[in-house]
PDB file of C-alpha atoms in Angstrom:
ATOM      1  CA  MET A   1     -22.263  10.998   1.509  1.00 82.00           C
ATOM      2  CA  ILE A   2     -23.352   9.489   5.309  1.00 83.00           C
ATOM      3  CA  TYR A   3     -24.597  10.952   8.023  1.00 86.00           C
ATOM      4  CA  GLY A   4     -25.056   8.359  10.490  1.00 85.00           C
ATOM      5  CA  PRO A   5     -27.706   8.546  13.773  1.00 85.00           C
ATOM      6  CA  SER A   6     -25.897   9.622  17.373  1.00 81.00           C
ATOM      7  CA  GLU A   7     -28.846   7.559  19.050  1.00 82.00           C
ATOM      8  CA  ARG A   8     -27.589   4.038  19.976  1.00 78.00           C
ATOM      9  CA  LEU A   9     -31.381   2.551  18.673  1.00 79.00           C
ATOM     10  CA  GLY A  10     -30.959   3.661  15.382  1.00 85.00           C
ATOM     11  CA  LYS A  11     -27.173   2.875  14.554  1.00 84.00           C
ATOM     12  CA  GLN A  12     -27.499  -0.485  14.105  1.00 83.00           C
ATOM     13  CA  ALA A  13     -30.521  -0.241  11.595  1.00 86.00           C
ATOM     14  CA  PHE A  14     -28.126   2.441   9.928  1.00 86.00           C
ATOM     15  CA  LEU A  15     -24.921  -0.318   9.343  1.00 85.00           C
ATOM     16  CA  GLU A  16     -27.327  -2.887   8.088  1.00 84.00           C
ATOM     17  CA  ASP A  17     -29.050  -0.605   5.629  1.00 86.00           C
ATOM     18  CA  LEU A  18     -25.593   0.600   4.476  1.00 84.00           C
ATOM     19  CA  GLN A  19     -24.143  -2.954   4.247  1.00 82.00           C
ATOM     20  CA  LYS A  20     -27.322  -3.619   1.889  1.00 82.00           C
ATOM     21  CA  VAL A  21     -26.554  -0.666  -0.158  1.00 80.00           C
ATOM     22  CA  GLY A  22     -23.089  -2.061  -0.632  1.00 77.00           C
ATOM     23  CA  GLU A  23     -23.848  -5.552  -1.546  1.00 76.00           C
ATOM     24  CA  SER A  24     -26.192  -4.067  -4.445  1.00 77.00           C
ATOM     25  CA  PHE A  25     -22.781  -2.479  -6.250  1.00 75.00           C
ATOM     26  CA  ALA A  26     -20.339  -4.428  -8.291  1.00 74.00           C
ATOM     27  CA  GLU A  27     -18.603  -1.624  -9.310  1.00 83.00           C
ATOM     28  CA  ALA A  28     -16.171   0.758  -7.696  1.00 85.00           C
ATOM     29  CA  TRP A  29     -18.204   2.248  -4.587  1.00 86.00           C
ATOM     30  CA  MET A  30     -17.469   4.413  -1.598  1.00 89.00           C
ATOM     31  CA  CYS A  31     -19.441   5.621   1.111  1.00 89.00           C
ATOM     32  CA  MET A  32     -18.023   8.842   3.086  1.00 90.00           C
ATOM     33  CA  GLY A  33     -19.073  11.411   5.904  1.00 89.00           C
ATOM     34  CA  ASP A  34     -19.982  11.252   9.187  1.00 88.00           C
ATOM     35  CA  PHE A  35     -20.485   7.324  10.622  1.00 88.00           C
ATOM     36  CA  ASN A  36     -21.024   8.547  14.559  1.00 86.00           C
ATOM     37  CA  ASN A  37     -19.670   5.030  14.945  1.00 86.00           C
ATOM     38  CA  LEU A  38     -16.032   3.964  15.981  1.00 86.00           C
ATOM     39  CA  LEU A  39     -14.135   1.156  13.531  1.00 86.00           C
ATOM     40  CA  ARG A  40     -11.683   0.788  16.324  1.00 84.00           C
ATOM     41  CA  PRO A  41     -10.427   1.587  20.504  1.00 84.00           C
ATOM     42  CA  SER A  42      -7.928   3.768  18.815  1.00 84.00           C
ATOM     43  CA  ASP A  43     -10.428   6.166  17.513  1.00 87.00           C
ATOM     44  CA  LYS A  44     -11.326   7.657  20.871  1.00 88.00           C
ATOM     45  CA  LYS A  45      -9.215   9.662  23.125  1.00 88.00           C
ATOM     46  CA  GLY A  46     -10.447  10.869  26.828  1.00 88.00           C
ATOM     47  CA  GLY A  47     -13.259   9.767  28.595  1.00 86.00           C
ATOM     48  CA  LYS A  48     -14.344   6.530  29.676  1.00 84.00           C
ATOM     49  CA  PRO A  49     -12.350   3.727  27.441  1.00 80.00           C
ATOM     50  CA  ILE A  50     -14.434   2.230  24.703  1.00 77.00           C
ATOM     51  CA  SER A  51     -14.647  -1.923  24.728  1.00 69.00           C
ATOM     52  CA  SER A  52     -14.330  -3.778  21.199  1.00 64.00           C
ATOM     53  CA  SER A  53     -17.930  -4.602  21.413  1.00 61.00           C
ATOM     54  CA  SER A  54     -18.997  -0.752  20.965  1.00 61.00           C
ATOM     55  CA  THR A  55     -16.957  -0.932  17.419  1.00 57.00           C
ATOM     56  CA  GLY A  56     -18.406  -4.228  16.645  1.00 64.00           C
ATOM     57  CA  GLY A  57     -20.974  -2.531  14.443  1.00 80.00           C
ATOM     58  CA  LEU A  58     -18.938  -0.591  11.975  1.00 84.00           C
ATOM     59  CA  LYS A  59     -16.239  -2.901  12.272  1.00 83.00           C
ATOM     60  CA  GLY A  60     -18.365  -5.988  11.567  1.00 81.00           C
ATOM     61  CA  LEU A  61     -19.515  -4.039   8.131  1.00 80.00           C
ATOM     62  CA  ALA A  62     -16.248  -3.600   7.043  1.00 82.00           C
ATOM     63  CA  ASP A  63     -15.258  -6.956   7.559  1.00 78.00           C
ATOM     64  CA  SER A  64     -18.098  -8.779   5.850  1.00 78.00           C
ATOM     65  CA  ALA A  65     -18.435  -5.980   3.084  1.00 77.00           C
ATOM     66  CA  GLY A  66     -14.681  -6.205   2.658  1.00 77.00           C
ATOM     67  CA  LEU A  67     -14.676  -2.421   2.859  1.00 83.00           C
ATOM     68  CA  ILE A  68     -11.205  -0.611   3.394  1.00 85.00           C
ATOM     69  CA  ASP A  69     -10.624   2.791   5.355  1.00 88.00           C
ATOM     70  CA  VAL A  70      -9.398   5.065   3.297  1.00 88.00           C
ATOM     71  CA  LYS A  71      -5.492   6.199   4.592  1.00 85.00           C
ATOM     72  CA  PHE A  72      -5.855   9.508   6.232  1.00 85.00           C
ATOM     73  CA  VAL A  73      -3.365  12.718   6.826  1.00 80.00           C
ATOM     74  CA  GLY A  74      -4.057  15.404   9.252  1.00 79.00           C
ATOM     75  CA  ALA A  75      -5.207  15.533  12.743  1.00 79.00           C
ATOM     76  CA  PRO A  76      -6.349  12.032  13.782  1.00 82.00           C
ATOM     77  CA  TYR A  77      -9.616  13.129  15.265  1.00 85.00           C
ATOM     78  CA  ILE A  78     -12.505  14.633  13.980  1.00 83.00           C
ATOM     79  CA  TRP A  79     -14.944  15.520  16.331  1.00 85.00           C
ATOM     80  CA  SER A  80     -14.344  17.138  19.999  1.00 85.00           C
ATOM     81  CA  ASN A  81     -16.327  17.934  23.015  1.00 84.00           C
ATOM     82  CA  LYS A  82     -14.800  21.211  22.808  1.00 81.00           C
ATOM     83  CA  ARG A  83     -14.411  20.990  26.916  1.00 86.00           C
ATOM     84  CA  SER A  84     -10.914  21.240  28.561  1.00 83.00           C
ATOM     85  CA  GLY A  85      -8.833  19.271  30.593  1.00 84.00           C
ATOM     86  CA  LEU A  86      -9.842  16.253  31.635  1.00 84.00           C
ATOM     87  CA  ALA A  87     -13.147  16.515  30.464  1.00 87.00           C
ATOM     88  CA  ASN A  88     -12.284  16.935  26.933  1.00 87.00           C
ATOM     89  CA  ILE A  89     -13.257  13.762  24.370  1.00 89.00           C
ATOM     90  CA  LYS A  90     -12.134  13.449  21.002  1.00 89.00           C
ATOM     91  CA  GLU A  91     -13.514  11.200  18.292  1.00 88.00           C
ATOM     92  CA  ARG A  92     -12.686   9.996  14.591  1.00 88.00           C
ATOM     93  CA  LEU A  93     -16.567   9.405  13.743  1.00 88.00           C
ATOM     94  CA  ASP A  94     -15.737  10.914   9.897  1.00 89.00           C
ATOM     95  CA  ARG A  95     -13.965   8.431   7.155  1.00 90.00           C
ATOM     96  CA  ALA A  96     -14.057   6.684   4.007  1.00 91.00           C
ATOM     97  CA  LEU A  97     -15.101   3.483   3.484  1.00 90.00           C
ATOM     98  CA  VAL A  98     -14.022   1.722  -0.100  1.00 88.00           C
ATOM     99  CA  ASN A  99     -15.020  -1.786  -1.471  1.00 84.00           C
ATOM    100  CA  THR A 100     -11.970  -3.505  -3.135  1.00 80.00           C
ATOM    101  CA  ARG A 101     -12.513  -2.867  -6.717  1.00 81.00           C
ATOM    102  CA  TRP A 102     -12.473   1.471  -5.721  1.00 85.00           C
ATOM    103  CA  THR A 103      -9.537   0.469  -4.376  1.00 82.00           C
ATOM    104  CA  GLU A 104      -8.051  -1.011  -7.816  1.00 78.00           C
ATOM    105  CA  ILE A 105      -9.016   2.349  -9.755  1.00 82.00           C
ATOM    106  CA  PHE A 106      -7.508   4.749  -7.328  1.00 85.00           C
ATOM    107  CA  PRO A 107      -4.727   2.741  -5.657  1.00 81.00           C
ATOM    108  CA  ARG A 108      -3.261   6.205  -4.212  1.00 80.00           C
ATOM    109  CA  ALA A 109      -6.439   8.004  -2.792  1.00 85.00           C
ATOM    110  CA  LEU A 110      -5.913   9.757   0.302  1.00 85.00           C
ATOM    111  CA  LEU A 111      -8.617  11.466   2.787  1.00 88.00           C
ATOM    112  CA  LYS A 112      -6.957  14.685   3.995  1.00 85.00           C
ATOM    113  CA  HIS A 113      -7.978  16.254   7.484  1.00 84.00           C
ATOM    114  CA  PHE A 114      -8.451  19.941   7.428  1.00 80.00           C
ATOM    115  CA  PRO A 115      -8.531  22.594  10.260  1.00 72.00           C
ATOM    116  CA  SER A 116     -11.111  24.065  11.473  1.00 67.00           C
ATOM    117  CA  ASP A 117     -11.549  26.548  14.604  1.00 63.00           C
ATOM    118  CA  SER A 118     -15.498  26.949  14.429  1.00 64.00           C
ATOM    119  CA  SER A 119     -17.194  23.645  14.114  1.00 70.00           C
ATOM    120  CA  ASP A 120     -16.895  20.890  16.139  1.00 73.00           C
ATOM    121  CA  HIS A 121     -16.096  18.528  13.240  1.00 77.00           C
ATOM    122  CA  ILE A 122     -13.154  19.273  11.032  1.00 79.00           C
ATOM    123  CA  PRO A 123     -14.004  19.110   7.090  1.00 84.00           C
ATOM    124  CA  ILE A 124     -12.440  16.026   5.216  1.00 87.00           C
ATOM    125  CA  VAL A 125     -11.682  15.821   1.509  1.00 87.00           C
ATOM    126  CA  VAL A 126     -10.580  12.753  -0.666  1.00 89.00           C
ATOM    127  CA  PHE A 127      -8.178  12.947  -2.997  1.00 86.00           C
ATOM    128  CA  THR A 128      -8.091  10.374  -5.522  1.00 84.00           C
ATOM    129  CA  GLU A 129      -4.769  10.911  -6.863  1.00 75.00           C
ATOM    130  CA  GLY A 130      -1.944  11.249  -4.745  1.00 58.00           C
ATOM    131  CA  GLU A 131       1.957  12.177  -4.415  1.00 53.00           C
ATOM    132  CA  GLU A 132       3.724   9.660  -7.106  1.00 52.00           C
ATOM    133  CA  GLY A 133       6.366  11.322  -9.389  1.00 51.00           C
ATOM    134  CA  SER A 134       8.880   8.914 -10.428  1.00 52.00           C
ATOM    135  CA  ARG A 135      11.238   8.246  -7.586  1.00 60.00           C
ATOM    136  CA  PRO A 136      13.629   5.786  -7.767  1.00 66.00           C
ATOM    137  CA  LYS A 137      13.164   2.176  -6.814  1.00 72.00           C
ATOM    138  CA  PRO A 138      15.695  -0.279  -5.140  1.00 78.00           C
ATOM    139  CA  PHE A 139      16.676  -3.351  -7.243  1.00 82.00           C
ATOM    140  CA  LYS A 140      15.106  -6.134  -6.437  1.00 80.00           C
ATOM    141  CA  PHE A 141      15.696  -9.953  -7.626  1.00 82.00           C
ATOM    142  CA  GLU A 142      12.531 -11.023  -8.942  1.00 79.00           C
ATOM    143  CA  GLU A 143      11.261 -14.776  -8.334  1.00 75.00           C
ATOM    144  CA  ILE A 144      10.075 -14.981 -12.030  1.00 74.00           C
ATOM    145  CA  TRP A 145      13.363 -14.893 -13.095  1.00 82.00           C
ATOM    146  CA  THR A 146      14.088 -18.437 -11.584  1.00 80.00           C
ATOM    147  CA  ARG A 147      12.084 -19.785 -13.898  1.00 77.00           C
ATOM    148  CA  GLU A 148      14.252 -19.061 -17.040  1.00 78.00           C
ATOM    149  CA  GLU A 149      17.462 -20.914 -16.903  1.00 81.00           C
ATOM    150  CA  ALA A 150      19.082 -17.965 -18.799  1.00 83.00           C
ATOM    151  CA  SER A 151      18.988 -15.676 -15.345  1.00 84.00           C
ATOM    152  CA  ASN A 152      21.742 -17.965 -14.237  1.00 88.00           C
ATOM    153  CA  LEU A 153      23.727 -17.090 -17.368  1.00 89.00           C
ATOM    154  CA  VAL A 154      23.057 -13.123 -17.223  1.00 89.00           C
ATOM    155  CA  VAL A 155      24.893 -13.515 -13.384  1.00 90.00           C
ATOM    156  CA  GLU A 156      27.320 -15.841 -14.541  1.00 90.00           C
ATOM    157  CA  ASN A 157      28.537 -13.740 -17.260  1.00 89.00           C
ATOM    158  CA  ALA A 158      28.328 -10.407 -15.065  1.00 88.00           C
ATOM    159  CA  TRP A 159      30.556 -12.770 -12.658  1.00 90.00           C
ATOM    160  CA  ARG A 160      33.216 -13.381 -15.064  1.00 90.00           C
ATOM    161  CA  ILE A 161      34.432 -10.028 -15.878  1.00 90.00           C
ATOM    162  CA  ASN A 162      37.609  -9.089 -14.313  1.00 89.00           C
ATOM    163  CA  TYR A 163      38.036  -5.332 -12.135  1.00 89.00           C
ATOM    164  CA  PRO A 164      41.307  -4.317 -10.797  1.00 89.00           C
ATOM    165  CA  GLY A 165      41.381  -3.626  -7.142  1.00 88.00           C
ATOM    166  CA  SER A 166      40.842  -4.994  -3.879  1.00 91.00           C
ATOM    167  CA  PRO A 167      38.642  -7.805  -3.065  1.00 90.00           C
ATOM    168  CA  MET A 168      35.540  -6.082  -1.947  1.00 92.00           C
ATOM    169  CA  PHE A 169      36.169  -3.505  -4.586  1.00 91.00           C
ATOM    170  CA  ARG A 170      35.992  -6.037  -7.053  1.00 90.00           C
ATOM    171  CA  LEU A 171      32.940  -7.936  -5.447  1.00 92.00           C
ATOM    172  CA  CYS A 172      30.671  -4.329  -5.250  1.00 91.00           C
ATOM    173  CA  LYS A 173      31.719  -3.806  -9.297  1.00 91.00           C
ATOM    174  CA  LYS A 174      30.362  -7.371 -10.093  1.00 91.00           C
ATOM    175  CA  ILE A 175      27.504  -7.304  -8.313  1.00 91.00           C
ATOM    176  CA  LYS A 176      26.623  -3.797  -9.784  1.00 91.00           C
ATOM    177  CA  GLN A 177      27.067  -5.347 -13.124  1.00 91.00           C
ATOM    178  CA  ALA A 178      25.103  -8.218 -12.647  1.00 90.00           C
ATOM    179  CA  LYS A 179      22.295  -6.178 -11.453  1.00 90.00           C
ATOM    180  CA  LEU A 180      22.285  -3.648 -14.730  1.00 90.00           C
ATOM    181  CA  GLU A 181      22.288  -7.112 -17.247  1.00 89.00           C
ATOM    182  CA  LEU A 182      19.579  -8.455 -14.957  1.00 89.00           C
ATOM    183  CA  LYS A 183      17.465  -5.374 -15.669  1.00 86.00           C
ATOM    184  CA  GLN A 184      18.213  -5.358 -19.746  1.00 86.00           C
ATOM    185  CA  TRP A 185      17.846  -9.234 -19.766  1.00 84.00           C
ATOM    186  CA  ASN A 186      14.373  -8.800 -17.425  1.00 80.00           C
ATOM    187  CA  ARG A 187      12.956  -5.872 -20.071  1.00 78.00           C
ATOM    188  CA  SER A 188      13.769  -7.883 -23.254  1.00 75.00           C
ATOM    189  CA  CYS A 189      12.358 -11.464 -21.595  1.00 72.00           C
ATOM    190  CA  PHE A 190       9.729 -10.580 -19.668  1.00 67.00           C
ATOM    191  CA  GLY A 191       8.879  -6.484 -20.209  1.00 66.00           C
ATOM    192  CA  ASN A 192       5.683  -5.610 -19.024  1.00 65.00           C
ATOM    193  CA  VAL A 193       3.749  -9.289 -18.073  1.00 67.00           C
ATOM    194  CA  GLN A 194       0.026  -7.476 -17.957  1.00 64.00           C
ATOM    195  CA  SER A 195       0.562  -6.032 -21.814  1.00 70.00           C
ATOM    196  CA  LYS A 196       1.676  -9.166 -23.010  1.00 74.00           C
ATOM    197  CA  ILE A 197      -1.243 -11.297 -21.474  1.00 73.00           C
ATOM    198  CA  LYS A 198      -3.396  -8.839 -23.174  1.00 74.00           C
ATOM    199  CA  GLU A 199      -1.450  -9.255 -26.442  1.00 77.00           C
ATOM    200  CA  VAL A 200      -1.286 -13.165 -26.618  1.00 76.00           C
ATOM    201  CA  TRP A 201      -5.245 -12.829 -25.502  1.00 76.00           C
ATOM    202  CA  LYS A 202      -6.056 -10.812 -28.571  1.00 79.00           C
ATOM    203  CA  LYS A 203      -4.068 -13.390 -30.571  1.00 80.00           C
ATOM    204  CA  LEU A 204      -5.892 -16.227 -29.203  1.00 76.00           C
ATOM    205  CA  ASP A 205      -9.214 -14.266 -29.297  1.00 76.00           C
ATOM    206  CA  GLN A 206      -8.376 -14.069 -33.464  1.00 78.00           C
ATOM    207  CA  ILE A 207      -6.662 -17.861 -34.003  1.00 77.00           C
ATOM    208  CA  LYS A 208     -10.521 -19.214 -32.373  1.00 72.00           C
ATOM    209  CA  SER A 209     -12.331 -17.048 -35.300  1.00 73.00           C
ATOM    210  CA  SER A 210     -10.233 -18.592 -37.776  1.00 75.00           C
ATOM    211  CA  ASP A 211     -10.678 -22.056 -39.338  1.00 76.00           C
ATOM    212  CA  PRO A 212     -10.233 -24.939 -37.334  1.00 74.00           C
ATOM    213  CA  ASN A 213      -7.682 -26.764 -39.163  1.00 78.00           C
ATOM    214  CA  PRO A 214      -4.547 -28.489 -37.939  1.00 81.00           C
ATOM    215  CA  GLN A 215      -2.120 -25.198 -38.158  1.00 80.00           C
ATOM    216  CA  ASN A 216      -4.604 -23.027 -36.645  1.00 75.00           C
ATOM    217  CA  LEU A 217      -5.340 -25.870 -33.699  1.00 79.00           C
ATOM    218  CA  GLU A 218      -1.806 -25.791 -32.692  1.00 81.00           C
ATOM    219  CA  LYS A 219      -0.970 -22.213 -32.753  1.00 81.00           C
ATOM    220  CA  GLU A 220      -4.160 -22.226 -29.848  1.00 78.00           C
ATOM    221  CA  ALA A 221      -2.666 -24.658 -27.995  1.00 82.00           C
ATOM    222  CA  ASN A 222       0.757 -22.968 -27.865  1.00 82.00           C
ATOM    223  CA  LEU A 223      -0.862 -19.841 -26.938  1.00 79.00           C
ATOM    224  CA  CYS A 224      -3.084 -21.456 -24.382  1.00 81.00           C
ATOM    225  CA  MET A 225       0.262 -22.506 -23.086  1.00 81.00           C
ATOM    226  CA  GLU A 226       1.887 -19.461 -23.229  1.00 78.00           C
ATOM    227  CA  ILE A 227      -1.097 -17.830 -21.534  1.00 75.00           C
ATOM    228  CA  GLN A 228      -0.992 -19.721 -18.508  1.00 77.00           C
ATOM    229  CA  GLU A 229       2.807 -19.270 -18.060  1.00 75.00           C
ATOM    230  CA  LEU A 230       2.515 -15.546 -17.900  1.00 73.00           C
ATOM    231  CA  LEU A 231      -0.642 -15.867 -15.682  1.00 74.00           C
ATOM    232  CA  LYS A 232       1.745 -17.578 -13.487  1.00 73.00           C
ATOM    233  CA  ARG A 233       4.484 -15.079 -13.787  1.00 70.00           C
ATOM    234  CA  GLU A 234       2.093 -12.590 -12.788  1.00 71.00           C
ATOM    235  CA  GLU A 235       0.703 -14.514 -10.159  1.00 70.00           C
ATOM    236  CA  ILE A 236       4.523 -15.079  -8.821  1.00 68.00           C
ATOM    237  CA  LEU A 237       4.940 -11.274  -9.244  1.00 65.00           C
ATOM    238  CA  TRP A 238       2.221  -9.678  -6.993  1.00 64.00           C
ATOM    239  CA  ARG A 239       2.637 -12.730  -4.400  1.00 66.00           C
ATOM    240  CA  GLN A 240       6.204 -11.801  -3.838  1.00 59.00           C
ATOM    241  CA  LYS A 241       5.302  -7.620  -4.128  1.00 60.00           C
ATOM    242  CA  SER A 242       2.559  -8.574  -1.602  1.00 57.00           C
ATOM    243  CA  ARG A 243       5.244 -10.198   0.732  1.00 56.00           C
ATOM    244  CA  ILE A 244       2.816 -12.361   2.123  1.00 53.00           C
ATOM    245  CA  LYS A 245       4.250 -15.851   3.028  1.00 54.00           C
ATOM    246  CA  SER A 246       2.091 -17.698   5.244  1.00 51.00           C
ATOM    247  CA  LEU A 247      -0.781 -18.294   2.852  1.00 50.00           C
ATOM    248  CA  THR A 248       0.017 -20.716   0.258  1.00 51.00           C
ATOM    249  CA  SER A 249      -3.312 -21.768  -1.077  1.00 48.00           C
ATOM    250  CA  SER A 250      -3.483 -22.174  -4.680  1.00 48.00           C
ATOM    251  CA  ASP A 251      -7.196 -20.378  -4.376  1.00 43.00           C
ATOM    252  CA  LEU A 252      -5.481 -17.179  -3.519  1.00 52.00           C
ATOM    253  CA  SER A 253      -5.878 -15.171  -6.783  1.00 56.00           C
ATOM    254  CA  THR A 254      -3.476 -12.936  -8.233  1.00 55.00           C
ATOM    255  CA  ARG A 255      -6.044  -9.918  -7.795  1.00 57.00           C
ATOM    256  CA  PHE A 256      -5.697 -10.726  -3.960  1.00 58.00           C
ATOM    257  CA  PHE A 257      -2.173 -10.306  -4.340  1.00 54.00           C
ATOM    258  CA  TYR A 258      -2.309  -6.997  -6.187  1.00 58.00           C
ATOM    259  CA  LEU A 259      -4.496  -5.652  -3.910  1.00 58.00           C
ATOM    260  CA  SER A 260      -2.686  -6.394  -0.992  1.00 62.00           C
ATOM    261  CA  THR A 261       0.465  -5.072  -2.574  1.00 61.00           C
ATOM    262  CA  VAL A 262      -1.695  -1.950  -2.859  1.00 63.00           C
ATOM    263  CA  ILE A 263      -3.178  -2.038   0.253  1.00 62.00           C
ATOM    264  CA  ARG A 264       0.429  -2.399   2.138  1.00 64.00           C
ATOM    265  CA  ARG A 265       2.453   0.559   0.269  1.00 64.00           C
ATOM    266  CA  ARG A 266      -0.593   3.374   0.942  1.00 64.00           C
ATOM    267  CA  ARG A 267      -0.340   2.102   4.767  1.00 67.00           C
ATOM    268  CA  ASN A 268       3.679   2.690   4.106  1.00 69.00           C
ATOM    269  CA  SER A 269       3.689   5.668   2.220  1.00 72.00           C
ATOM    270  CA  ILE A 270       4.531   9.255   3.445  1.00 75.00           C
ATOM    271  CA  ASP A 271       2.404  11.820   1.571  1.00 70.00           C
ATOM    272  CA  PHE A 272       1.904  14.693   4.018  1.00 71.00           C
ATOM    273  CA  MET A 273       4.689  15.280   7.225  1.00 78.00           C
ATOM    274  CA  LYS A 274       4.536  18.316   9.298  1.00 79.00           C
ATOM    275  CA  LYS A 275       7.406  20.200   9.712  1.00 80.00           C
ATOM    276  CA  GLU A 276       9.234  21.212  13.355  1.00 78.00           C
ATOM    277  CA  ASN A 277       7.681  24.918  12.814  1.00 81.00           C
ATOM    278  CA  GLY A 278       4.197  23.204  11.911  1.00 78.00           C
ATOM    279  CA  GLU A 279       4.343  23.344   8.513  1.00 79.00           C
ATOM    280  CA  TRP A 280       2.700  20.609   5.871  1.00 76.00           C
ATOM    281  CA  ILE A 281       4.856  19.946   3.285  1.00 77.00           C
ATOM    282  CA  SER A 282       3.968  17.216   0.244  1.00 72.00           C
ATOM    283  CA  GLY A 283       5.688  15.397  -2.434  1.00 73.00           C
ATOM    284  CA  TRP A 284       8.200  12.612  -2.085  1.00 75.00           C
ATOM    285  CA  GLU A 285      11.109  15.347  -3.132  1.00 79.00           C
ATOM    286  CA  GLU A 286      10.560  17.787  -0.409  1.00 83.00           C
ATOM    287  CA  ILE A 287       9.811  15.359   2.316  1.00 84.00           C
ATOM    288  CA  GLY A 288      12.851  13.628   1.506  1.00 85.00           C
ATOM    289  CA  GLN A 289      14.914  16.698   1.738  1.00 86.00           C
ATOM    290  CA  CYS A 290      13.283  17.707   5.057  1.00 87.00           C
ATOM    291  CA  PHE A 291      14.396  13.894   6.317  1.00 87.00           C
ATOM    292  CA  GLN A 292      17.920  14.304   5.087  1.00 88.00           C
ATOM    293  CA  THR A 293      18.574  17.994   6.620  1.00 87.00           C
ATOM    294  CA  PHE A 294      17.106  16.808   9.662  1.00 85.00           C
ATOM    295  CA  PHE A 295      19.213  13.924  10.063  1.00 85.00           C
ATOM    296  CA  ASN A 296      22.478  15.584   8.535  1.00 87.00           C
ATOM    297  CA  ASN A 297      22.148  18.606  11.412  1.00 84.00           C
ATOM    298  CA  LEU A 298      21.160  15.858  14.233  1.00 80.00           C
ATOM    299  CA  PHE A 299      24.293  13.780  13.542  1.00 83.00           C
ATOM    300  CA  SER A 300      26.561  16.645  12.564  1.00 85.00           C
ATOM    301  CA  SER A 301      25.856  18.282  15.833  1.00 80.00           C
ATOM    302  CA  SER A 302      28.334  18.356  18.815  1.00 80.00           C
ATOM    303  CA  THR A 303      25.311  18.651  20.901  1.00 79.00           C
ATOM    304  CA  PRO A 304      22.824  17.037  19.363  1.00 74.00           C
ATOM    305  CA  HIS A 305      19.224  17.044  20.817  1.00 73.00           C
ATOM    306  CA  ILE A 306      17.744  13.449  20.574  1.00 69.00           C
ATOM    307  CA  PRO A 307      13.542  13.505  20.978  1.00 69.00           C
ATOM    308  CA  TYR A 308      12.681  11.397  23.970  1.00 69.00           C
ATOM    309  CA  ASP A 309      10.852   8.996  22.446  1.00 68.00           C
ATOM    310  CA  LEU A 310      13.509   8.402  19.826  1.00 69.00           C
ATOM    311  CA  ASN A 311      16.038   7.908  22.340  1.00 67.00           C
ATOM    312  CA  ASN A 312      14.095   5.284  23.760  1.00 72.00           C
ATOM    313  CA  LEU A 313      13.210   3.575  20.679  1.00 72.00           C
ATOM    314  CA  ILE A 314      16.487   1.801  20.486  1.00 72.00           C
ATOM    315  CA  PRO A 315      17.695  -0.809  24.140  1.00 73.00           C
ATOM    316  CA  ARG A 316      20.440   0.183  26.144  1.00 72.00           C
ATOM    317  CA  CYS A 317      22.821  -3.197  25.379  1.00 72.00           C
ATOM    318  CA  ILE A 318      26.149  -1.713  27.704  1.00 70.00           C
ATOM    319  CA  THR A 319      25.371  -1.981  31.448  1.00 66.00           C
ATOM    320  CA  PRO A 320      27.375   0.317  33.646  1.00 63.00           C
ATOM    321  CA  ARG A 321      30.235  -0.324  35.550  1.00 62.00           C
ATOM    322  CA  ARG A 322      29.861  -1.503  39.139  1.00 53.00           C
TER     323      ARG A 322
END
């Protein structure tokens, strides 16, 4: 737990000590609490605007130590000076920072801000397991499939099937059939890449412990080639999932793309949502139902009420007649 000094002179020494502590841990590490520091200018509302140099201390710590700010839900500001009107100042001084190893272990971790009516700070709690559920996932063509010539045959066989109906109906049926056959082929040909890697590593260890006769040496060479291919597939898989296209250096590891994917998914996920009546809900089924109800009512109403910010989201393309 963290409680940083509020005096300006002690803040830099506090951050330097915190960085030394973080660098001494090779395993998963999290620091959470009141840092009495801002990470970015948007962490403050009201009062004098802060410059980027005012957030340099904590941001420098996060950048140099490779720390990640855990995603939060709830009120965006932790602390308030409890004043009214223009004199009111709110800041996000409390947070949880974690290293990449911690993120690998708890990829769905979430920081929740709870309301408080007495203290000038509100309580925060880290939940290591977010709302996951077995939600349906859209079909995506994997780049690793192109490394196997059989993928072309799977699509060709699905495309040869004749369906009665209009050209558009036949096209949709063939696309659907190709999707189903690619899924089945993926399970039989690729399966779980990480499980296969562990399995081949185990076989390789057993072979290396055996007699170095010509037969075992040949098996060892074949297993090494298989490992290289599986590792390449894993890298391509996570590179595609991370959606990072501007980095092409061969020095980038699979772990980098995996962590990028985890961080992007956490940033894009909706774990909690506040309804129009002020009630907070969680769980993808309940949140999905709330979205569906809102837009059903919006599009079925003869006099829909469109929020001002939503109405200005799409620019007008038709100019008024003169």
